[in-house]
Coordinates of C-alpha atoms in Angstrom, one line a residue:
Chain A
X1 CA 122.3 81.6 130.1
X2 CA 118.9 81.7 131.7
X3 CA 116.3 84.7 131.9
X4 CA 117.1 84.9 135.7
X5 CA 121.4 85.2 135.2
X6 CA 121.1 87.8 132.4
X7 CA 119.1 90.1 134.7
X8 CA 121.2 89.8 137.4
X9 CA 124.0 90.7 135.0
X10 CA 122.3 93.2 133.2
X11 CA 120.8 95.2 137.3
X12 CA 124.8 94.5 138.0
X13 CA 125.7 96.5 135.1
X14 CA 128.1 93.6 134.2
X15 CA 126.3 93.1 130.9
X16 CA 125.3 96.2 128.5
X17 CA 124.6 97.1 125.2
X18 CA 122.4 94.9 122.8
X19 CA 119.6 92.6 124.0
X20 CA 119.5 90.8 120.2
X21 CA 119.5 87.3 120.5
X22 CA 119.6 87.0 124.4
X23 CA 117.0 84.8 125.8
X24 CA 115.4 84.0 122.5
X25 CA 112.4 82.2 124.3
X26 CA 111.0 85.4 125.8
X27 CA 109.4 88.2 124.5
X28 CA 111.4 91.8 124.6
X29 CA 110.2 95.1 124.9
X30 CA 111.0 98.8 124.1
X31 CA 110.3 101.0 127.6
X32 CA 108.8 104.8 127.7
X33 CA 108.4 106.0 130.9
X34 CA 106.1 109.3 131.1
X35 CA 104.7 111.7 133.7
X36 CA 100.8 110.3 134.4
X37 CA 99.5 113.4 132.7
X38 CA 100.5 112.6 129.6
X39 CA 99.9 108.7 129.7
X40 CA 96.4 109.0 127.9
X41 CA 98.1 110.4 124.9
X42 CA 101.0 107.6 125.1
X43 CA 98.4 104.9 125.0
X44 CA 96.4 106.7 122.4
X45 CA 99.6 106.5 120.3
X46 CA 100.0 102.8 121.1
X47 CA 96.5 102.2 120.0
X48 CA 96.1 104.4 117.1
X49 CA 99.5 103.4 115.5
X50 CA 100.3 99.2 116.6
X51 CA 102.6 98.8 114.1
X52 CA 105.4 101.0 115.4
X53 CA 103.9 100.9 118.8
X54 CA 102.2 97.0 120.0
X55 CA 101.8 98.0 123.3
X56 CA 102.5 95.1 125.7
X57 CA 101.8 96.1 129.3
X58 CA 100.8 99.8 130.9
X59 CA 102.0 99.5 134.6
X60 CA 99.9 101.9 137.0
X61 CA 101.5 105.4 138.2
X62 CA 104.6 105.0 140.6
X63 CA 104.8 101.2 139.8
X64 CA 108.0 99.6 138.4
X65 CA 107.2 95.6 138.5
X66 CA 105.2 94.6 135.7
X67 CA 102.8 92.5 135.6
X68 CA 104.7 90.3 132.5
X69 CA 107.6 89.6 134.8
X70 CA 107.0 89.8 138.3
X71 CA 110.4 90.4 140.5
X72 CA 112.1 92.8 137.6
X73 CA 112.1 96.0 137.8
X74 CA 112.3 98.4 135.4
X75 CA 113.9 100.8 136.8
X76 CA 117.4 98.9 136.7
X77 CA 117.1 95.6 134.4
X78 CA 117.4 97.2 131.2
X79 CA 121.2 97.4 129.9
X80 CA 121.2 101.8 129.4
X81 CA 118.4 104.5 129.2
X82 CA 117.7 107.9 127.8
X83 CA 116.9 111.0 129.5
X84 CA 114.5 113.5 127.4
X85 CA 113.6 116.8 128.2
X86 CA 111.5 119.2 126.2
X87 CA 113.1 117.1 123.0
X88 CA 116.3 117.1 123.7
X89 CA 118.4 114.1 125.0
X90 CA 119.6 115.1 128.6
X91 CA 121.2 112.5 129.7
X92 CA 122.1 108.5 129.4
X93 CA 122.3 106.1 132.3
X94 CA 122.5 102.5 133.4
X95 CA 119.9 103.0 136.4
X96 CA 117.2 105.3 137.0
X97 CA 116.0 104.4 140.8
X98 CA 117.0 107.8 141.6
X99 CA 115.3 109.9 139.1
X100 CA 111.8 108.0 139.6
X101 CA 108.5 109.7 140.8
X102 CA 105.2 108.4 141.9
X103 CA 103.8 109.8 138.8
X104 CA 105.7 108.3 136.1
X105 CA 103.6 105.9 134.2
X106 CA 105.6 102.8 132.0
X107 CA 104.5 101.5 129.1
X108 CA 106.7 98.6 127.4
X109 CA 106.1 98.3 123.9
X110 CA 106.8 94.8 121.5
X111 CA 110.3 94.6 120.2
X112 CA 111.3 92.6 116.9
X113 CA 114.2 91.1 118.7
X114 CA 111.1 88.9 119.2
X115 CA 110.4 87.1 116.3
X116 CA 114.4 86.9 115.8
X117 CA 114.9 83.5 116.4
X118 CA 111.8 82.5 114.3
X119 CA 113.6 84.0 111.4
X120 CA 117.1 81.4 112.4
X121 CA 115.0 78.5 112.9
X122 CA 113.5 79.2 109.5
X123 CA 116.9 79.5 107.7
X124 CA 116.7 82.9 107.3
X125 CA 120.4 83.8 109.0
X126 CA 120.5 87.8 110.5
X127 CA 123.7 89.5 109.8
X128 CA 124.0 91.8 112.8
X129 CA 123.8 89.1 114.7
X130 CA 126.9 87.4 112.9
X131 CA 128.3 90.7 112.8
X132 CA 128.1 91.0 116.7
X133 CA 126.2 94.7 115.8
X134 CA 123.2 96.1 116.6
X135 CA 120.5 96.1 114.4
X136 CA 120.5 99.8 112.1
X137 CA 117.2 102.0 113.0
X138 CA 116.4 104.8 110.7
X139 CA 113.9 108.1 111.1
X140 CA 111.4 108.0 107.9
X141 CA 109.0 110.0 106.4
X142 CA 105.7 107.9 107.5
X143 CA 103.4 109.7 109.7
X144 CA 102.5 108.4 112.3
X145 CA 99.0 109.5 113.5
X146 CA 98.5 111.7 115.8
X147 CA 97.6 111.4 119.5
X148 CA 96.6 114.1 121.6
X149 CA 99.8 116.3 122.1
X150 CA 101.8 113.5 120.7
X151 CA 102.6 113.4 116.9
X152 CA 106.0 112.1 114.9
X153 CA 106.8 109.7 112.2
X154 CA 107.8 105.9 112.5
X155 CA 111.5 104.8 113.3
X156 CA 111.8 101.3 111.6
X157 CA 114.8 98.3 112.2
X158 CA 116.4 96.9 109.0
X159 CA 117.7 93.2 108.4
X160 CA 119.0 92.1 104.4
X161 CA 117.9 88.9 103.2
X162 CA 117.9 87.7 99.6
X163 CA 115.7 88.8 97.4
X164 CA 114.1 84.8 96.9
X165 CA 113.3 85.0 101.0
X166 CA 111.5 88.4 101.3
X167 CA 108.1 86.4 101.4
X168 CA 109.3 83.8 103.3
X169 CA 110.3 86.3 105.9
X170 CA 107.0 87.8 105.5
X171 CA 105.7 85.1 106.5
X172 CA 107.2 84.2 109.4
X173 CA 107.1 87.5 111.3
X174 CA 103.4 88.5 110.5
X175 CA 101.9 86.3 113.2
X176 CA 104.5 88.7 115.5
X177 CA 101.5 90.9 116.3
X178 CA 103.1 91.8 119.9
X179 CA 106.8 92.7 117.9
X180 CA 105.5 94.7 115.0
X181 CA 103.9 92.2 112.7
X182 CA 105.1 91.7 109.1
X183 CA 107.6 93.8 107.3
X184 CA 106.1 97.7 106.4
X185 CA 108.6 98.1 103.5
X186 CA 111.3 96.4 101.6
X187 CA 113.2 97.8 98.6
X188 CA 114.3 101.0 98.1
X189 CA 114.8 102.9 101.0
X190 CA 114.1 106.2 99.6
X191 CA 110.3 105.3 99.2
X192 CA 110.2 105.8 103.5
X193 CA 112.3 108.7 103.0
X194 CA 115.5 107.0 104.3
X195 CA 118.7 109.2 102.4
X196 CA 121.5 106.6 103.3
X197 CA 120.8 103.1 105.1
X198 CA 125.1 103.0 105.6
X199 CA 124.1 106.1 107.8
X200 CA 121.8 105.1 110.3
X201 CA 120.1 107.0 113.4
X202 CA 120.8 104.5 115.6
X203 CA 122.5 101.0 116.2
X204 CA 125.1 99.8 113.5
X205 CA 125.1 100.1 109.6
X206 CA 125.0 96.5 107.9
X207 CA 126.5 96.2 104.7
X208 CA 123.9 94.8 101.9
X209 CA 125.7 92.0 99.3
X210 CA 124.2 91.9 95.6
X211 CA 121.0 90.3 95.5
X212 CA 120.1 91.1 99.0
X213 CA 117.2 93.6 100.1
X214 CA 116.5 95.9 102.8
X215 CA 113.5 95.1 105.0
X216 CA 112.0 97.9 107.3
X217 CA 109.9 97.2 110.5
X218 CA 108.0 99.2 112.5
X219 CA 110.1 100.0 115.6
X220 CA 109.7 100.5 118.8
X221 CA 111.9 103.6 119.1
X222 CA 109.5 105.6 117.5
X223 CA 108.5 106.9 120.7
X224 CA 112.1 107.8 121.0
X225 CA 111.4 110.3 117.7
X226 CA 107.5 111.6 119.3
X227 CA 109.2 112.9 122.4
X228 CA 111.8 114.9 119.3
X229 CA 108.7 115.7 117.3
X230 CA 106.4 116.8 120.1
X231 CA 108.8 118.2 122.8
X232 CA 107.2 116.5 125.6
X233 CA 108.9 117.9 128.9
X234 CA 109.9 114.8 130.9
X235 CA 110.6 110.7 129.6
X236 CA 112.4 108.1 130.1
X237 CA 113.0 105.4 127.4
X238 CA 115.8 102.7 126.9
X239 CA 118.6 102.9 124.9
X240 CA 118.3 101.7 121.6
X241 CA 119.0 98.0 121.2
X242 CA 118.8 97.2 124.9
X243 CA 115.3 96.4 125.4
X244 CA 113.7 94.9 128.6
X245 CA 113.4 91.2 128.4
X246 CA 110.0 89.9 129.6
X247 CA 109.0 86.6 131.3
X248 CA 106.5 86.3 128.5
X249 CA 106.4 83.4 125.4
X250 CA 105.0 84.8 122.3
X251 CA 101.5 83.6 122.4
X252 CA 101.2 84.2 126.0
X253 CA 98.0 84.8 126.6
X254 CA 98.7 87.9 127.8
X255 CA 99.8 89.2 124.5
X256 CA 96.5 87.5 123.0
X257 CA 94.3 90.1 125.1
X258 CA 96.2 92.7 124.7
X259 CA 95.8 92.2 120.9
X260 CA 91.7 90.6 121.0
Chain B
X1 CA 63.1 109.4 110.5
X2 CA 63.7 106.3 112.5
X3 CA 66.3 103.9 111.6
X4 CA 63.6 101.0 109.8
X5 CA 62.4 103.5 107.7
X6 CA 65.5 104.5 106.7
X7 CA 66.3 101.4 105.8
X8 CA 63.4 100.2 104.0
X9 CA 63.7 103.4 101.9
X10 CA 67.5 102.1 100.5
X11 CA 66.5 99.1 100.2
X12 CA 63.6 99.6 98.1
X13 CA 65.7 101.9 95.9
X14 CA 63.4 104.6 97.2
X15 CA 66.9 106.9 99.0
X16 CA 70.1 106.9 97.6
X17 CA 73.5 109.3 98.1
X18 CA 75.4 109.9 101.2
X19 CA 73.8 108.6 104.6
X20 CA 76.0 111.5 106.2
X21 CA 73.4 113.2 108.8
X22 CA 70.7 110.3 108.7
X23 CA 70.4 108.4 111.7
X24 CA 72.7 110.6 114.1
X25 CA 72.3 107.7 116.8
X26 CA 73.8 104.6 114.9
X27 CA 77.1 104.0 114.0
X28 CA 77.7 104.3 110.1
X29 CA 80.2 101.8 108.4
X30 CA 82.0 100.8 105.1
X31 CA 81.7 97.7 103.2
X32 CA 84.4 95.4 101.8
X33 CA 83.4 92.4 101.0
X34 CA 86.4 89.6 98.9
X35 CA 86.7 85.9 98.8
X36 CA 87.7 84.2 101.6
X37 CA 91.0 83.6 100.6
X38 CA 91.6 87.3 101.1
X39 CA 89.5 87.5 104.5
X40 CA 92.8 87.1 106.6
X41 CA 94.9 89.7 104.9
X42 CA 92.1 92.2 105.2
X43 CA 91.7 91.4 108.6
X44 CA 95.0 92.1 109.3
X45 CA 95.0 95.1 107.5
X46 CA 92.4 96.4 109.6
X47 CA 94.5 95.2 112.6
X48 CA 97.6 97.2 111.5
X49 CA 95.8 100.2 110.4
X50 CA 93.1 100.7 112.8
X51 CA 93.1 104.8 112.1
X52 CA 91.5 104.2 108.5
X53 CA 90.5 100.6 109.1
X54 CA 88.6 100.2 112.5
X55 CA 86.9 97.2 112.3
X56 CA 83.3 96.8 113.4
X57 CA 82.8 93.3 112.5
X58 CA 83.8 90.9 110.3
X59 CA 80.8 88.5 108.9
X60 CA 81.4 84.8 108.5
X61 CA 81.7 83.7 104.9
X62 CA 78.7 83.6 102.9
X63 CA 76.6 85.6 105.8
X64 CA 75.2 88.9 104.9
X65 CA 73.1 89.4 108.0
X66 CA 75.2 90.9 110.5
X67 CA 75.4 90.7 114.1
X68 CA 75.5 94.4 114.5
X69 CA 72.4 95.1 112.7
X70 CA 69.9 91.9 113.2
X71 CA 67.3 91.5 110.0
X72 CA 69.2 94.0 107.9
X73 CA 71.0 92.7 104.7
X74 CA 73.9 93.6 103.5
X75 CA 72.9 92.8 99.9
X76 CA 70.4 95.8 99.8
X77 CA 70.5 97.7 102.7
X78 CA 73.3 100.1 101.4
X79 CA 72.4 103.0 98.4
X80 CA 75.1 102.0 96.4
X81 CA 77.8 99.8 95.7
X82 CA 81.2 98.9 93.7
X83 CA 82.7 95.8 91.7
X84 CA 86.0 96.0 91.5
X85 CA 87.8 93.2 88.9
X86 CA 91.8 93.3 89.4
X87 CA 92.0 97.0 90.7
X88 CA 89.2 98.1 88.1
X89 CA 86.2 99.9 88.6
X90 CA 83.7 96.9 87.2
X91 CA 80.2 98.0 87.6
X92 CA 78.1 100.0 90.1
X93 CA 75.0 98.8 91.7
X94 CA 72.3 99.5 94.1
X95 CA 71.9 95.9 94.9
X96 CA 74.4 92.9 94.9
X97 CA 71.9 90.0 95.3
X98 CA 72.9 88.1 92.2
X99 CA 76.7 88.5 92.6
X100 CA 76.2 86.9 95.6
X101 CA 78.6 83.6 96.2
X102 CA 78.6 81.2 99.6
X103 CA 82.6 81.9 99.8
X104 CA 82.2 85.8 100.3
X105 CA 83.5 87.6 103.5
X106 CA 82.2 90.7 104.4
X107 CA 83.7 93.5 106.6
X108 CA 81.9 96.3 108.4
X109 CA 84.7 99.4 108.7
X110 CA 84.2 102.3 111.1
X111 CA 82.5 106.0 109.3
X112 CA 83.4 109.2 110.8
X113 CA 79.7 110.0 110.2
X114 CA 79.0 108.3 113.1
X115 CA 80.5 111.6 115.2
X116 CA 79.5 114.0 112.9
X117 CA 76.4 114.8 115.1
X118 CA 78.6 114.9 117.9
X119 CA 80.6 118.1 116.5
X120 CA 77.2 119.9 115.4
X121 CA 76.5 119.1 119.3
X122 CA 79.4 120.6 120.4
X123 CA 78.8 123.8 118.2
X124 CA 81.1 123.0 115.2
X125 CA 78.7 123.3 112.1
X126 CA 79.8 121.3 108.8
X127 CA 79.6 122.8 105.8
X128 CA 79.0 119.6 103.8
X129 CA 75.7 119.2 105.5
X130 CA 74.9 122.5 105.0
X131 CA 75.6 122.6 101.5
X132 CA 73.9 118.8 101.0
X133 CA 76.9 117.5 99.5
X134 CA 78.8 114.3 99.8
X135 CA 81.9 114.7 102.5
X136 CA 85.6 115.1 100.0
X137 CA 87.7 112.2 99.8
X138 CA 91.3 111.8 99.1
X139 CA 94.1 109.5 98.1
X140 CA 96.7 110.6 100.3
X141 CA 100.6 109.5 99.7
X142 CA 100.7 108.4 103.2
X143 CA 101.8 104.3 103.2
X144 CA 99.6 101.7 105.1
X145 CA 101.5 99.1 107.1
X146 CA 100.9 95.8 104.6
X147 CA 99.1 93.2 105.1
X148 CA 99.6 90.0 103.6
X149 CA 98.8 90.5 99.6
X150 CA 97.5 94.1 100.4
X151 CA 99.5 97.3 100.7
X152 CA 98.2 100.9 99.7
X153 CA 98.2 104.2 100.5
X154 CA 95.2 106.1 102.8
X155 CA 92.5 108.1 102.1
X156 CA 91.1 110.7 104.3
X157 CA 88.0 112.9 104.6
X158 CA 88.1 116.7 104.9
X159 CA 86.2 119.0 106.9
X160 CA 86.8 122.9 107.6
X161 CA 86.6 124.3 110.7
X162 CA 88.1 128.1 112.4
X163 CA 91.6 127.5 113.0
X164 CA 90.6 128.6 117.0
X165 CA 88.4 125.2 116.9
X166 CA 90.6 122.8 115.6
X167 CA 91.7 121.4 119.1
X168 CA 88.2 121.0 120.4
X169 CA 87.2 119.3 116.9
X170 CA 90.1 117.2 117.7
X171 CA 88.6 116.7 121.4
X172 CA 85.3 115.9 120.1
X173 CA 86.6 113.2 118.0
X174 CA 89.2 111.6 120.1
X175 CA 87.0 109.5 121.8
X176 CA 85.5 107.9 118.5
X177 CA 87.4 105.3 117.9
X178 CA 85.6 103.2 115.7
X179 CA 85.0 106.1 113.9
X180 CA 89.0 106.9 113.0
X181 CA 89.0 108.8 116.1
X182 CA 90.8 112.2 116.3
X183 CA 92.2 113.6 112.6
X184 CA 95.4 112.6 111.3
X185 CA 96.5 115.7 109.7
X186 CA 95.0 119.3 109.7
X187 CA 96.8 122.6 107.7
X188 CA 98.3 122.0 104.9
X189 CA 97.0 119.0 102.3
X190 CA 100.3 119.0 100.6
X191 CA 101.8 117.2 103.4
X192 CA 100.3 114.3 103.6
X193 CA 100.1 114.0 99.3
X194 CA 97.1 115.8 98.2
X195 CA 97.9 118.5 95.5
X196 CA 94.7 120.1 95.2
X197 CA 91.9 120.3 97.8
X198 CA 89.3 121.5 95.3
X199 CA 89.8 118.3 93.2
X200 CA 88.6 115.4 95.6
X201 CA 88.8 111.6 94.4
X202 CA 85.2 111.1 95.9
X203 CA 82.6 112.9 97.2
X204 CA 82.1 117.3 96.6
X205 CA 84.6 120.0 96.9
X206 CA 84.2 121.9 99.2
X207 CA 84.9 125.9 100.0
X208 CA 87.8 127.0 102.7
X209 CA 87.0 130.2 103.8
X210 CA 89.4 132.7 105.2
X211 CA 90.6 132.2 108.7
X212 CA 89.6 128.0 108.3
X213 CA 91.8 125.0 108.5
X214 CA 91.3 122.0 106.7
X215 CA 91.0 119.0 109.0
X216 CA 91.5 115.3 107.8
X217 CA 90.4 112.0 109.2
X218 CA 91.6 108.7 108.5
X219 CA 88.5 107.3 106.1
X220 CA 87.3 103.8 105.8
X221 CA 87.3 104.0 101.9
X222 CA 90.5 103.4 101.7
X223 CA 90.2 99.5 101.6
X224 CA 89.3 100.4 98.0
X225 CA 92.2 101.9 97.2
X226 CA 93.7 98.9 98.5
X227 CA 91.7 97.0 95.9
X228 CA 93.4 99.1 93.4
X229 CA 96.7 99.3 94.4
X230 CA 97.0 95.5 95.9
X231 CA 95.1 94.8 92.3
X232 CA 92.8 92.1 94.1
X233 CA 91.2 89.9 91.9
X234 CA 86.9 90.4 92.8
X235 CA 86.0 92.7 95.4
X236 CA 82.6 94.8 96.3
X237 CA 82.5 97.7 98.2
X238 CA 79.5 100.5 98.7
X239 CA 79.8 103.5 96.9
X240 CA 82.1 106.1 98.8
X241 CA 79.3 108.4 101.3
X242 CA 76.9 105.8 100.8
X243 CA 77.4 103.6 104.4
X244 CA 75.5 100.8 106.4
X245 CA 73.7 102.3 108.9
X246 CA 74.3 99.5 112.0
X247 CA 71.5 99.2 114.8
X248 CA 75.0 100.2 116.9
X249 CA 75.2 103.4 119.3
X250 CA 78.5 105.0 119.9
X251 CA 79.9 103.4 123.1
X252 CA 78.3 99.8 122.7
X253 CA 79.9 97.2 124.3
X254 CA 80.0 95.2 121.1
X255 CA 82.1 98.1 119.7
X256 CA 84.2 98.5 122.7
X257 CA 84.8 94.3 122.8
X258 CA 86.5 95.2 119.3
X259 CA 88.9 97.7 120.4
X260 CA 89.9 96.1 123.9

């Protein structure tokens, strides 16, 4: 299916839930969506913590196009979003035209769903994908640092992979710069402060066969956690899993400035 | 003193100890310097942890005259430096000259001396300058994003301020971001690791009155507890306190080009 037909399916709200493995050419992104007022301290975040938080595009106030895929809008072509208010998840919906303002300011933030393919094409299969899952997410213990009013720790994705392919898949995602780089932990999940990876904070647990490991990324939900953490008043991000596909190739020159 | 004098007076041997207060105009950095074979994992270490690690510039292999400073040498122009041998503390030295090699890469790391005249400005006295003693460091237990062969934890500075100044400290500071910007933690050490603030791993103790609030910034010393942790084979480093003073000013294009 082409980038053009899964749109239009996703704005129809015929296709929802995970964005994993769809369009594999084009980059994905996370979506926060935040009254102007507060954007310094979202791009602060973005800058001071890349890792979690590679920031791909920062669309002006009141603007819903982006620049990295003229014609979408983000307002309707991701598969579901969240409603926060003062920390607390208010609401979940499949469109938001009608709760958009002229100061809401987007940012769209790399996704790992990115460098997915990369990891196939390598040999290095990914389970939730055979599983037809989304991948598990998990709150840790990692702080991130701090922007302005904005402060949390990281949310990070897990895949299993034998233990022999850990630096293999090292070293296929660290070029990712724009979907969270390299790996931030593998092994023991304890060590990030993760209790239980059967038990995780969002998408789907994946079970891990003997003489597999866990291996944490930086993800792009963290956000999701700093408007917890900080109790900001009023944002809108997507729902876990269902990102907003771009029109951009990884190593899009683009991404290059927004990482020089 | 002007900035050649300075200079000339650590390079001669004449001024050693912390360069924290000389200069108040220039941009202060940390030195790593490895083989090249590690320059691209502590590049990208820098990349993914800009808060402790903001790079100022990296120096093409075998160069020690950098761009940011034109006629100064990296060789001398520091009062102290560290060989580290497999995570070891090898030697200390006030000048490097003879363990110099055509395949060594060196980094210039952001100091948050270089806004430290910026907070006096802005009426928030620092007691380590007062006192004349060298800014406490710590190992924190708060994990780096990994880069490549090199993983670790941070190390921050501390300063002390009234608990009433603690947001404009953090205003002051937000804006210096090749300087590790605003703090990453303030109130209570034991949260990000550090058991006792009266037993730093470099640099003095220093008193907390009543009514004060330690404040921590990410600190560009933590490449060397990097160099521990990662156990890299050769590396050199200055002596924690001890920085390059660069012929930069806060604000410089050149610095600005390496945080687009």
């Amino acid at each position: 299916m082409t980038r053009d037909e899964v749109i239009r399916r996703i704005r129809s709200g015929e296709m929802t839930g995970t964005t994993s493995g769809l369009c594999p050419e084009y980059v994905q992104a996370n979506l926060v969506i935040v009254p102007a007022e507060y954007a310094p301290d979202v791009r602060g975040l973005c800058m001071r913590n890349p890792v979690p938080c590679p920031l791909v595009e920062e669309l002006p106030a009141g603007t819903a196009e982006p620049r990295c895929a003229p014609g979408s809008d983000l307002r309707t072509d991701l598969p579901g979003y969240r409603l926060w208010k003062n920390g607390e998840l208010a609401e979940r919906r499949h469109d938001i035209r009608d709760l958009w303002r002229d100061d809401l300011v987007s940012f769209l933030i790399g996704c790992s769903f990115t460098f997915e393919r990369a990891l196939v094409d390598a040999g290095y299969p990914l389970r939730h994908q055979q599983l037809g899952t989304t991948v598990p997410m998990y709150r840790t213990n990692v702080p991130l640092a701090p922007a302005g009013r904005l402060h949390g720790r990281m949310v990070v994705s897990m895949r299993v992979f034998r233990a022999q392919d850990v630096e293999g898949v090292r070293d296929v995602t660290r070029g990712y710069v724009e979907g969270h780089g390299e790996p931030v932990h593998w092994g023991d999940p304890a060590k990030i402060g993760i209790a239980d990876v059967a038990k995780p904070d969002e998408g789907d647990p994946l079970p891990i066969e003997p003489g597999e490991v866990p291996v944490f990324w930086g993800c792009g939900v963290t956000p999701q956690l700093v408007t917890v953490e900080s109790r900001l008043p009023f944002v809108i991000t997507h729902e876990p899993g269902s990102m907003f596909i771009t029109a951009l190739h990884h190593g899009d020159s683009a991404l290059t400035h927004a990482h020089a």
